[in-house]
């Protein structure tokens, strides 16, 4: 008797929605009445767009099945460093999606939005409190746009003082890619400075580049190296003395909530990733929310709208209220629904919770770091405490066995763990940036260490299995080079 | 501890393993001088029950007015399946698909989305979303400067009939890089961008021209002529379009002789709730020749080790995490969840459904315009054909009229005189397929009452 | 190099929630204030119940992962005969779950329920229209309870006429198990009658048993054999003439919607499975809703409450309104939320849609039947049209190859199809009862036939593979005998 | 065609394959005389958008009153995660796990549920749910008749303090099989079932005795004595319990010397919304010795072909699909979805959370009772300790008072004088953890106003 291979009958990968489409099929219950619109012939579309023609069931089944192909917080431990993949409380979603909130038009009069605006105003106040800043604008739609707002405010500040020479932004080499990209978008020149062997900024290098052209410095703290920058006082003095301002990339705020406040430390501006620290959903790539907080001297430049309060009435502060504002960064006021989720989360966490988050995120990271040390893994900064995250380097395994950080990452998927961030920050070779977050239980951390240990053993005896990983996912390792060379970016009907 | 699973035993064991006595000790690298005090300004925690009650009360305060505002965000029916699926944990709580093999759901959805956007706009490629329509237009302008190698001027023609907030947003974002925007007036009779006003730019270095269709007034532009003018003068053409309208209107890829170069727009009408302005998403499509100048993530189909097809992020060398200061944009987190909702929305409504949404919206707005035209003191401001919005000229300031309507539970339109003082008191109103004939009647009556004018019938 | 088997690293099956539990862990955001209740010592619980102590994330992740182990309509073709596994429109769920509906207390005054009651009254009217009956009660909570109400009404009817001798209920042998079980629950004696070779009732057999002891007959039509009973007129005459009443098991109403109406055909009472025909969710086993419709003579006996209308006001009709009612079958008025979903579905389908459902359900079943015939499968009733379902018998494969209907069923799972109903009805050997429903596209049907053909081929060459199926699911074939012998019904902590 | 995917081409091909000319022909076996006319009484189809609007309007008509009614259905906070997960397609749209291998999610959930119910009640086994609490009690009575082999009488003692609707439902269901119910009165002072009234059944054949804890009045019964009496007289003991209360109260498995024989109850308080009365679910637990008499589905853990654990339906020989007329019950479809919600609810709140829900509810009700006790003409009807409900005696008919409260947006309680005319005007009120001190104050004020009585404070 011959045996058909089992893999041949594993449910096939899901076809595209276009493969499921048949001319003339449609989800009738979703059609509004057929009314004839009168459009001048020259402006009329000639051929219907090629959109899927499927039944409602087909659409539901298709996207349900596709969703099952994902790893996510709700299904897997997801220690993606720098991304703070913590539990997204379902209550935040439920209450942000109350019909009144969903149905409110952004330009509806303020009287029809006092409930919503009250939440936004309180959110601004809470963010001021946790950062120690003097003013907050909620409008930036993600971290990168928050950075943009920050650098644009720095620029506006200098310009307002008649200082047009400050065209340089200093960025430590460990910075997230958005920092230099943002500086460029703001028309600034990026000046990189190195970090030292312990992960702190190289103060001597900073001293060399700082000067009258310095608009400011963008500092991520805890840095992307997973350590707390210990020279903030020197750094601040150097930059402020030179007339530059200090930008705080607060994407890693989770680690320091309630422990230090950027405002107290003398920073002039900060952006926060509400989708990280304040646990709004990551949605397969977004949305985010990148609220900015500023010190007093940058208040006039905050992006609009900002929510103002007069007595017990709330309204947007706009052009006439903030004439020096850097302006508008979105069509309305940013990712309102994300802000609602952050607001709900912060209220549920409350004062004490806000303090605990950083503590337990730090505990989890340090515990994992300690466990990895015990198991003989190599830490990028062995002399340092972990913050909310830390870095392993696989450089020895890469050199000795040809098994790279990428191979570990892919093999982890087979064990049911999402991989840490790989090859970031760029300056640590073969690195894995691991951020467990405070919402994971000890057992999940132990399981993860167990998987890494098993993979390390496997690397010694069966490197090929790692290089071929993953083996148990809907696809095996994908050919990225082919993807970039033979671009196939949209579905086309078979010729 | 809310959302923290640690038991006292766990904490003890973990501290022992680390070799410290307390959690506090883990922060010993932070210089003492920097340490913060307690966060007294944060209120004490609420349970989920309490916050639920609070939010319900706040929502009730906002109410559910009958909405006739458009002006860039449109109320359409959203099939229930859209958000039932979009909020599934596997979608809602995943992140950017850096590990392609563990993210095929997200990646394939993006690939399908890219296809839909490309087909809707009749362009060749699409990215995986930008923040929103306004900032998307800013990105398009920056992209045009990179892509139009023949132009040195970084000078962009921006019709005054383009959504004023878009114009402000583009200015706020792109002026930092030295882009210059030249305003093109509109014809005060038709509401269309004045073709003859372009004459003054004849022979100059123009990097790109922006065309919004329909424009902010809901008026349909002569997109072919504008596109032709742009191309004839060495400019790239940037279309800012309403995606719903593309079910009926000539898509940007077919404007003029060879279509526009970049098409962007606000994706909100495709299954995204109004929600006080966000999260929405911006879409962007372009020609293949410009793909390497496009900002944002892009997904491609490729093969796996076994030769089977799969999806992955591609052309990442454009992006900030690879190219850093030289990236096409600083965008990182985008609007994945909303793009997912839009993909499901389009799959469910299909070409037939989208066409019906568009035509019903158009017809309802026409009905609305004719219903209010019988009110003394109310006139259509412009003569050119409209899509699903119309600008009304009133005989008195708009603000108090809107207040009056609000008091009757109606969100009565957008006071466009704020942005176009030259037009006098003008009110931009919109009815979509969600409005019934009764709703329109209700509106007309309320407006007449607010104007103190008995309706002539 | 040794190679670890891939299956060893497939994500393990999900542990139980109790395995995840740790003393003292809890989802704090879900706790109401701690208040001290004063309970007499003798009544106080001594030990806390052993309930899971997990974080909210753990609970969410656990049940999300568990859900992924299921086949369902939203993920798979699910042709489970007699169960009408059609698409459950998401709109029905969304609008039935509006906060006002969810929050309404069942005993809230009628003034605080006019919206809800209006829906229920209209639902009653629509059900009368589709069945041709004179009155409807929505209160039974599933088909079986609807049957109970029906038989109890028949009993009450006879008793009210002083006829206490009618203690027998005639049930064709092909009937669903709930029919005889219901008759017993109503204190009746079950008299079985056979079906003939074409699947119709054996009228001669009926003639022999019908008589003065006959309370009624319970007829499923289309019968569970997947055919339309052709002798309804004779059957009705026989039973009615003998003084018995006719009960219509309307679980299979989907097939005949708009084609025939049980009321028109002379039936006295019908129950409907709203969770089948009217597409309310099946929820992994329920809830259902088993509304009953009656002819005029049974109106006084309808179970209460029924929704009444006076002008434009609605209220429940209760004991004082219907003093002869068989009474109450639930704590309030049955599965209200299910009824809302059925109401929404019926309004979305509308008049024309109601007619189309039966047509397309029948088309799909007959198409599948024809395709199977083409492919050489054996039909149980080859001379008959399929209704909304039909039966294949695997008796030859069982005899010749030892491959049973069960083996086909289990192997289908590997191909990504839920199995048809197996071994029901009991009187067709090795049967598969296949009900595709109208919401499945032709491609799904073709794919299903393709899988069955592939399995049939496999049966000839590799019977062992079928007997070992499924191979690709979270578990392989389960030992039911062991389950019943070594009862393990609740989780216990390791000793 | 709504929810029907067939294209015209599909239909043509399918008819060809079948070998018929039209769909109509597929119905040719139906005798012509039986054919129905068009369904003119059914309204034309509404789109999802239209029905959505209609349902929103109807929901708005019902409003959201501040609720103080209990009487068998209790308003508790339901964590958002409960229904977010319960409505996932894989749960919502699956059916009875007949194919165990393709239903491990459902089956394991049931196994976990069975464990939770068994542990809550301190019984040995649980089934996978019954329809609701009332019908569950009927099933328990029928089961007791089967299980008590020593008794021939089919005679069951039913306290008058048991929920009156439960009593009616039990009667409607069980009397068909000839069961006889004997009423046991309550003590008019304490509200507890009168132990001394049992004397009259001394020496008779009693099949079972029902004990509800708390009873309909919210009063705590002397469950130990009642249980002991039952067992001493050869009767099985059936407990009907509120599951929330079991976090605090002695579980039925520990009543008397050896615990009850069958425990049932309404599962609604465990994460199921009030929703006008359903869908809820009934739970039932028993001793292992009676498991084969238990109605409803049961899941067991077993091994697969590879020796790995898995879950499957078991003891099916009790059920109608196997045993037909001899089954333990006719139940087939049960309340799986609600049981799933309850399982997730219990997992999320845990033992600590359930205890807090129970004690907060108890305390709030005590506060409510004391707040209204200052109103002239309002008195607590009974002296025995209460759980989270209390019966108030008013000085005038209850109906108009409730109408008055309703007009103020308050669902003010249950008029128990309908069921207990002997008590005069009595109002059953309930406050759970969802009620704040302000809510209670609001209620007391409104009640005082409705009674026209200034509150003495
Ligand atoms: C350190 C750091 N800075 C900035 C960003 C950019 O934030 P966003 O992705 O929201 O634009 C990120 C997020 O990836 C980050 O980790
Ligand atoms: C023919 C028939 N009758 C009765 C029933 C019983 O319905 P329910 O499961 O809703 O109790 C069913 C459902 O399985 C059925 O198919």
XYZ file of C-alpha atoms in Angstrom, chain A:
495
model
C 0.000 0.000 0.000
C 1.361 3.402 -0.909
C 0.868 6.202 1.481
C -0.024 9.729 0.402
C 2.093 12.204 2.292
C 0.157 13.838 5.066
C 1.355 17.299 4.210
C -0.436 16.976 0.889
C -3.757 17.238 2.630
C -2.970 19.900 5.157
C -5.541 22.588 4.496
C -4.058 24.604 1.666
C -2.970 28.127 2.315
C -5.806 30.519 1.791
C -6.244 31.693 -1.808
C -6.516 35.439 -2.314
C -9.909 37.082 -2.164
C -9.552 37.697 -5.883
C -9.208 33.993 -6.527
C -12.526 33.531 -4.743
C -14.235 36.213 -6.787
C -16.854 35.363 -9.446
C -18.437 37.915 -11.777
C -21.849 38.931 -10.574
C -21.612 37.567 -7.076
C -22.371 40.023 -4.286
C -23.338 40.455 -0.675
C -26.834 41.726 -1.336
C -27.735 42.579 2.246
C -24.959 45.135 2.144
C -26.221 47.034 -0.877
C -27.937 50.356 -0.463
C -30.760 51.137 -2.890
C -29.832 51.385 -6.550
C -30.233 55.051 -7.434
C -29.127 56.534 -10.711
C -26.537 59.236 -10.289
C -26.114 61.767 -13.003
C -22.465 62.167 -13.934
C -21.084 64.036 -16.911
C -19.851 61.456 -19.409
C -16.299 62.781 -19.450
C -15.973 62.254 -15.722
C -17.588 58.865 -15.577
C -15.667 55.692 -14.883
C -15.666 53.410 -17.907
C -14.892 50.005 -16.450
C -15.832 48.878 -12.994
C -12.801 48.497 -10.766
C -11.623 44.945 -10.340
C -12.765 44.403 -6.768
C -13.661 41.043 -5.283
C -17.153 39.734 -6.003
C -17.814 37.358 -3.173
C -20.602 36.477 -0.791
C -20.594 37.810 2.728
C -19.835 34.325 4.023
C -16.869 34.020 1.694
C -15.484 37.322 2.894
C -16.007 36.431 6.538
C -14.504 32.988 6.130
C -11.565 34.268 4.128
C -10.504 36.960 6.581
C -11.200 34.770 9.571
C -8.928 32.116 8.132
C -6.290 34.646 7.214
C -6.332 36.012 10.732
C -5.557 32.559 12.062
C -2.272 32.617 10.185
C -0.990 35.402 12.446
C 0.883 35.345 15.682
C -0.443 38.028 18.016
C -0.449 38.999 21.668
C -3.795 37.306 22.081
C -2.331 34.018 20.881
C 1.412 34.043 21.516
C 4.143 35.436 23.686
C 5.448 38.276 21.502
C 8.673 39.689 22.964
C 9.351 42.062 20.103
C 11.881 44.508 21.511
C 11.142 48.231 21.278
C 7.485 47.460 20.512
C 6.033 46.828 23.992
C 3.700 44.054 22.978
C 1.654 43.950 26.152
C -1.904 42.870 26.705
C -4.419 45.219 25.072
C -7.315 45.195 27.508
C -10.567 44.334 25.804
C -12.394 46.876 27.911
C -10.478 49.661 26.180
C -11.809 48.494 22.854
C -15.344 47.914 24.020
C -15.825 51.298 25.603
C -13.988 53.207 22.896
C -16.385 51.626 20.424
C -19.606 52.791 22.035
C -21.927 53.843 19.208
C -21.903 57.494 20.262
C -18.133 57.682 20.069
C -17.952 55.832 16.774
C -20.678 57.916 15.207
C -19.380 61.326 16.197
C -18.283 63.435 13.247
C -14.942 65.149 13.870
C -16.412 68.498 12.888
C -19.556 68.112 14.978
C -20.037 71.131 17.212
C -18.348 71.000 20.613
C -21.728 70.788 22.344
C -22.130 67.393 20.700
C -18.755 66.244 21.962
C -18.375 67.257 25.584
C -18.054 63.640 26.698
C -15.342 62.882 24.216
C -13.507 66.158 24.753
C -13.548 65.684 28.519
C -11.711 62.393 28.046
C -9.173 64.032 25.770
C -8.538 66.870 28.158
C -8.011 64.510 31.059
C -5.715 62.427 28.890
C -3.606 65.524 28.175
C -3.420 66.239 31.889
C -2.425 62.686 32.760
C 0.288 62.666 30.136
C 1.640 65.918 31.513
C 1.757 64.309 34.924
C 3.601 61.163 33.881
C 6.149 63.067 31.796
C 6.544 66.158 33.914
C 5.971 68.363 30.888
C 3.978 71.597 30.755
C 1.760 70.976 27.767
C 0.624 68.095 25.611
C -0.799 67.774 22.136
C -2.465 64.502 21.257
C -2.598 65.013 17.566
C 0.427 63.119 16.185
C -0.700 59.836 14.699
C 2.281 57.678 15.626
C 5.654 57.900 17.243
C 7.341 59.084 14.094
C 4.839 61.896 13.686
C 5.344 62.803 17.311
C 9.051 63.045 16.600
C 8.280 65.187 13.618
C 6.172 67.494 15.741
C 8.968 67.650 18.302
C 11.713 68.547 15.888
C 9.430 70.969 14.078
C 8.744 72.700 17.397
C 12.458 72.902 18.118
C 12.943 74.444 14.697
C 10.050 76.852 15.214
C 11.502 77.845 18.588
C 14.869 78.709 17.135
C 13.315 80.512 14.197
C 11.063 82.509 16.478
C 14.180 83.729 18.237
C 15.603 84.699 14.882
C 18.117 81.880 14.991
C 18.147 80.237 11.572
C 21.613 78.695 11.846
C 20.592 75.716 13.929
C 20.160 73.102 11.238
C 21.782 70.121 12.888
C 20.165 67.446 14.965
C 22.426 65.161 16.948
C 21.359 61.528 17.044
C 23.157 58.725 18.862
C 23.934 55.862 16.540
C 21.728 53.499 18.545
C 18.673 55.606 17.789
C 15.600 54.187 16.171
C 15.545 54.743 12.412
C 12.669 57.168 12.737
C 14.901 59.670 14.563
C 17.292 60.440 11.739
C 14.479 60.051 9.209
C 12.441 62.594 11.122
C 15.278 65.051 11.356
C 15.638 64.841 7.594
C 11.915 65.315 7.087
C 12.193 68.474 9.119
C 14.925 69.711 6.825
C 17.655 69.132 9.403
C 21.063 67.609 9.016
C 21.660 64.475 11.074
C 24.852 64.283 13.120
C 25.460 60.822 14.505
C 27.411 60.190 17.670
C 28.554 56.800 18.936
C 27.740 54.952 22.144
C 30.382 53.523 24.413
C 30.927 49.891 25.304
C 28.470 50.103 28.188
C 25.736 51.449 25.978
C 25.834 55.026 27.218
C 26.286 57.981 24.889
C 29.868 58.919 24.173
C 29.962 62.280 25.905
C 33.293 63.201 24.398
C 31.912 62.631 20.929
C 28.945 64.786 21.820
C 31.196 67.543 23.083
C 32.915 67.579 19.708
C 29.796 68.050 17.601
C 27.681 70.294 19.762
C 27.730 73.979 18.911
C 25.967 76.953 17.396
C 24.541 74.832 14.561
C 23.002 72.418 17.038
C 19.227 72.633 16.959
C 18.953 69.812 19.436
C 19.667 66.235 20.336
C 17.257 63.311 20.055
C 17.743 60.891 22.846
C 15.993 57.626 23.366
C 15.943 56.623 26.989
C 16.067 53.826 27.946
C 18.111 53.609 24.788
C 17.454 51.033 22.138
C 20.356 49.156 23.667
C 18.069 48.323 26.542
C 19.950 50.380 29.104
C 19.276 53.572 30.986
C 21.437 56.481 29.826
C 23.481 57.430 32.856
C 24.905 60.722 31.645
C 21.762 62.652 31.209
C 22.901 65.476 33.442
C 26.139 66.050 31.464
C 24.390 65.630 28.204
C 21.707 68.116 29.105
C 24.238 70.641 30.286
C 26.296 70.303 27.119
C 23.379 70.711 24.762
C 21.506 73.382 26.656
C 24.670 75.377 27.177
C 25.249 75.288 23.453
C 21.743 76.623 22.883
C 20.296 73.375 21.629
C 17.157 71.711 22.908
C 16.672 68.184 24.198
C 14.289 65.810 22.515
C 13.209 62.716 24.392
C 12.119 59.749 22.289
C 9.631 58.320 24.747
C 8.821 55.170 22.848
C 10.394 53.295 25.723
C 8.480 55.112 28.414
C 7.115 51.822 29.721
C 10.405 51.178 31.471
C 10.529 54.348 33.494
C 6.911 55.200 34.219
C 6.785 56.666 37.667
C 10.532 56.321 38.141
C 11.838 59.339 36.241
C 10.041 62.072 34.371
C 11.642 63.563 31.265
C 10.358 66.967 32.251
C 12.111 66.762 35.617
C 15.285 65.684 33.840
C 15.280 68.857 31.801
C 14.036 67.653 28.445
C 12.252 70.162 26.288
C 10.060 67.886 24.316
C 9.001 64.262 24.329
C 6.871 62.054 22.184
C 5.136 59.048 23.624
C 3.979 55.965 21.808
C 0.560 55.503 23.354
C 0.275 52.266 21.381
C 3.149 50.952 23.415
C 3.181 52.309 26.940
C -0.562 52.817 27.079
C -1.424 49.619 25.421
C -3.553 50.561 22.487
C -3.696 47.836 19.874
C -0.940 47.439 17.327
C -3.374 46.289 14.659
C -0.892 44.466 12.450
C 1.107 47.649 11.927
C -0.970 50.431 13.406
C -2.697 52.682 14.279
C -0.548 54.342 16.869
C -0.696 57.641 18.638
C 2.365 59.756 19.265
C 1.316 62.457 21.693
C 3.940 65.133 22.358
C 4.686 66.856 25.615
C 6.677 70.071 25.907
C 8.446 72.255 28.413
C 7.169 75.769 28.930
C 9.247 77.377 26.234
C 7.761 75.201 23.521
C 4.125 75.615 24.560
C 3.282 78.145 21.855
C 4.371 75.753 19.132
C 2.312 72.693 20.002
C 0.585 71.159 16.989
C -3.133 71.887 16.855
C -5.800 71.141 17.772
C -5.236 70.907 21.500
C -8.181 70.443 23.838
C -8.845 73.440 26.011
C -11.082 73.795 29.003
C -13.074 76.796 30.102
C -14.981 76.133 33.300
C -16.680 72.843 32.654
C -16.764 73.305 28.880
C -14.255 71.823 26.509
C -13.305 72.929 23.015
C -10.490 72.628 20.548
C -7.802 75.256 20.639
C -7.023 76.073 17.026
C -5.202 78.590 14.852
C -6.577 81.641 16.569
C -5.737 80.264 20.036
C -2.244 79.090 19.183
C -1.082 81.328 16.362
C 2.535 80.168 16.632
C 1.630 76.498 16.416
C 3.631 74.379 14.012
C 0.200 73.692 12.549
C -1.845 70.669 11.730
C -0.500 67.200 11.191
C -3.717 65.438 10.331
C -7.060 66.058 8.733
C -8.794 66.406 12.074
C -7.137 65.698 15.397
C -5.173 62.533 14.983
C -6.168 59.056 15.981
C -9.048 59.913 18.299
C -10.181 56.329 18.836
C -6.678 55.303 19.809
C -6.569 58.163 22.286
C -9.821 56.986 23.820
C -8.301 53.559 24.337
C -5.224 55.068 25.955
C -7.423 57.181 28.198
C -9.427 54.172 29.338
C -6.280 52.183 29.939
C -4.705 54.931 32.023
C -7.815 55.291 34.131
C -7.923 51.552 34.748
C -4.262 51.445 35.684
C -4.528 54.494 37.852
C -1.889 56.188 39.920
C -0.419 53.113 41.588
C -0.659 51.037 38.446
C 1.251 53.630 36.507
C 4.130 53.096 38.891
C 3.894 49.338 38.787
C 4.071 49.029 35.029
C 7.679 50.117 34.842
C 8.583 47.991 37.827
C 7.198 44.752 36.522
C 8.296 45.342 32.953
C 11.774 45.828 34.381
C 11.480 42.794 36.620
C 10.466 40.603 33.718
C 13.295 41.820 31.527
C 15.913 41.426 34.221
C 14.632 37.990 35.092
C 14.840 36.895 31.484
C 18.279 38.420 31.185
C 19.411 36.553 34.294
C 17.977 33.302 33.017
C 19.732 33.691 29.675
C 22.975 34.460 31.425
C 22.565 31.265 33.469
C 21.981 29.302 30.292
C 25.166 30.569 28.730
C 23.791 33.068 26.249
C 25.825 36.131 25.493
C 24.469 39.494 26.607
C 25.310 42.598 24.619
C 25.722 44.655 27.810
C 26.558 42.140 30.492
C 27.580 44.762 33.008
C 24.278 46.587 32.847
C 20.848 46.169 34.307
C 18.215 45.443 31.753
C 15.543 48.063 31.546
C 12.250 46.831 30.048
C 14.319 45.092 27.399
C 17.804 43.803 26.756
C 19.954 42.425 23.977
C 21.412 39.011 23.282
C 24.022 38.654 20.602
C 24.368 35.456 18.601
C 27.662 36.494 17.094
C 29.538 33.455 18.368
C 26.952 31.051 17.118
C 26.983 32.857 13.776
C 30.759 32.634 13.541
C 31.218 29.114 14.875
C 28.129 27.319 13.613
C 26.840 29.579 10.899
C 23.613 29.873 12.851
C 22.517 33.488 12.894
C 20.168 35.526 15.019
C 17.709 35.210 12.131
C 17.898 31.406 12.327
C 17.124 31.522 16.044
C 14.264 33.880 15.354
C 12.722 31.676 12.689
C 13.142 28.540 14.742
C 11.453 30.179 17.723
C 8.311 30.437 15.621
C 8.189 26.648 15.448
C 8.186 26.600 19.235
C 5.190 28.891 19.346
C 6.990 32.098 20.306
C 7.096 35.242 18.278
C 10.698 36.223 17.674
C 12.346 39.162 19.423
C 13.368 42.117 17.290
C 16.270 41.036 15.113
C 19.181 43.056 13.789
C 18.100 46.158 15.602
C 19.777 48.196 16.926
C 22.093 47.957 13.951
C 25.232 48.412 15.950
C 25.087 45.154 17.911
C 25.989 42.252 15.627
C 23.580 39.316 15.363
C 21.351 40.767 18.007
C 18.006 39.852 19.472
C 16.279 42.694 21.307
C 13.938 41.107 23.847
C 11.077 42.936 25.558
C 8.797 40.688 27.561
C 6.515 43.428 29.021
C 4.892 43.333 32.425
C 1.779 41.464 31.344
C 3.516 38.141 30.792
C 3.605 35.555 33.530
C 6.782 33.949 34.765
C 5.780 30.677 33.119
C 5.739 32.311 29.702
C 9.245 33.652 30.303
C 10.463 30.262 31.462
C 8.925 28.592 28.434
C 10.650 31.057 26.169
C 14.037 30.445 27.774
C 13.393 26.732 27.435
C 12.798 27.107 23.728
C 15.942 29.166 23.247
C 17.973 26.573 25.126
C 16.521 23.797 22.979
C 17.336 25.743 19.852
C 20.858 26.390 21.018
C 21.337 22.645 21.499
C 19.860 21.999 18.111
C 22.217 24.535 16.578
C 25.142 22.429 17.688
C 23.829 19.179 16.229
C 21.498 20.117 13.410
C 22.202 23.585 12.083
C 20.377 22.720 8.878
C 17.119 22.367 10.738
C 17.498 25.903 12.037
C 18.440 27.279 8.688
C 15.360 25.646 7.206
C 13.066 26.969 9.918
C 10.248 27.572 10.349
C 8.908 24.122 9.593
C 5.444 24.219 11.115
C 4.025 27.490 9.894
C 1.839 28.139 6.885
C 4.965 28.894 4.892
C 8.601 28.037 5.314
C 11.271 30.677 5.167
C 10.433 33.222 2.519
C 12.737 34.480 -0.161
C 13.038 38.210 0.513
C 15.559 38.722 -2.251
C 13.190 37.327 -4.801
C 10.416 39.493 -3.381
C 12.469 42.642 -3.985
C 13.809 41.588 -7.377
C 10.724 40.116 -9.007
C 8.228 42.592 -7.699
C 4.759 41.069 -7.368
C 2.840 43.751 -5.512
C -0.698 43.332 -6.709
C -2.817 40.379 -7.775
C -3.460 40.064 -11.469
C -5.924 37.740 -13.166
C -4.309 34.774 -14.869
C -3.579 35.827 -18.444
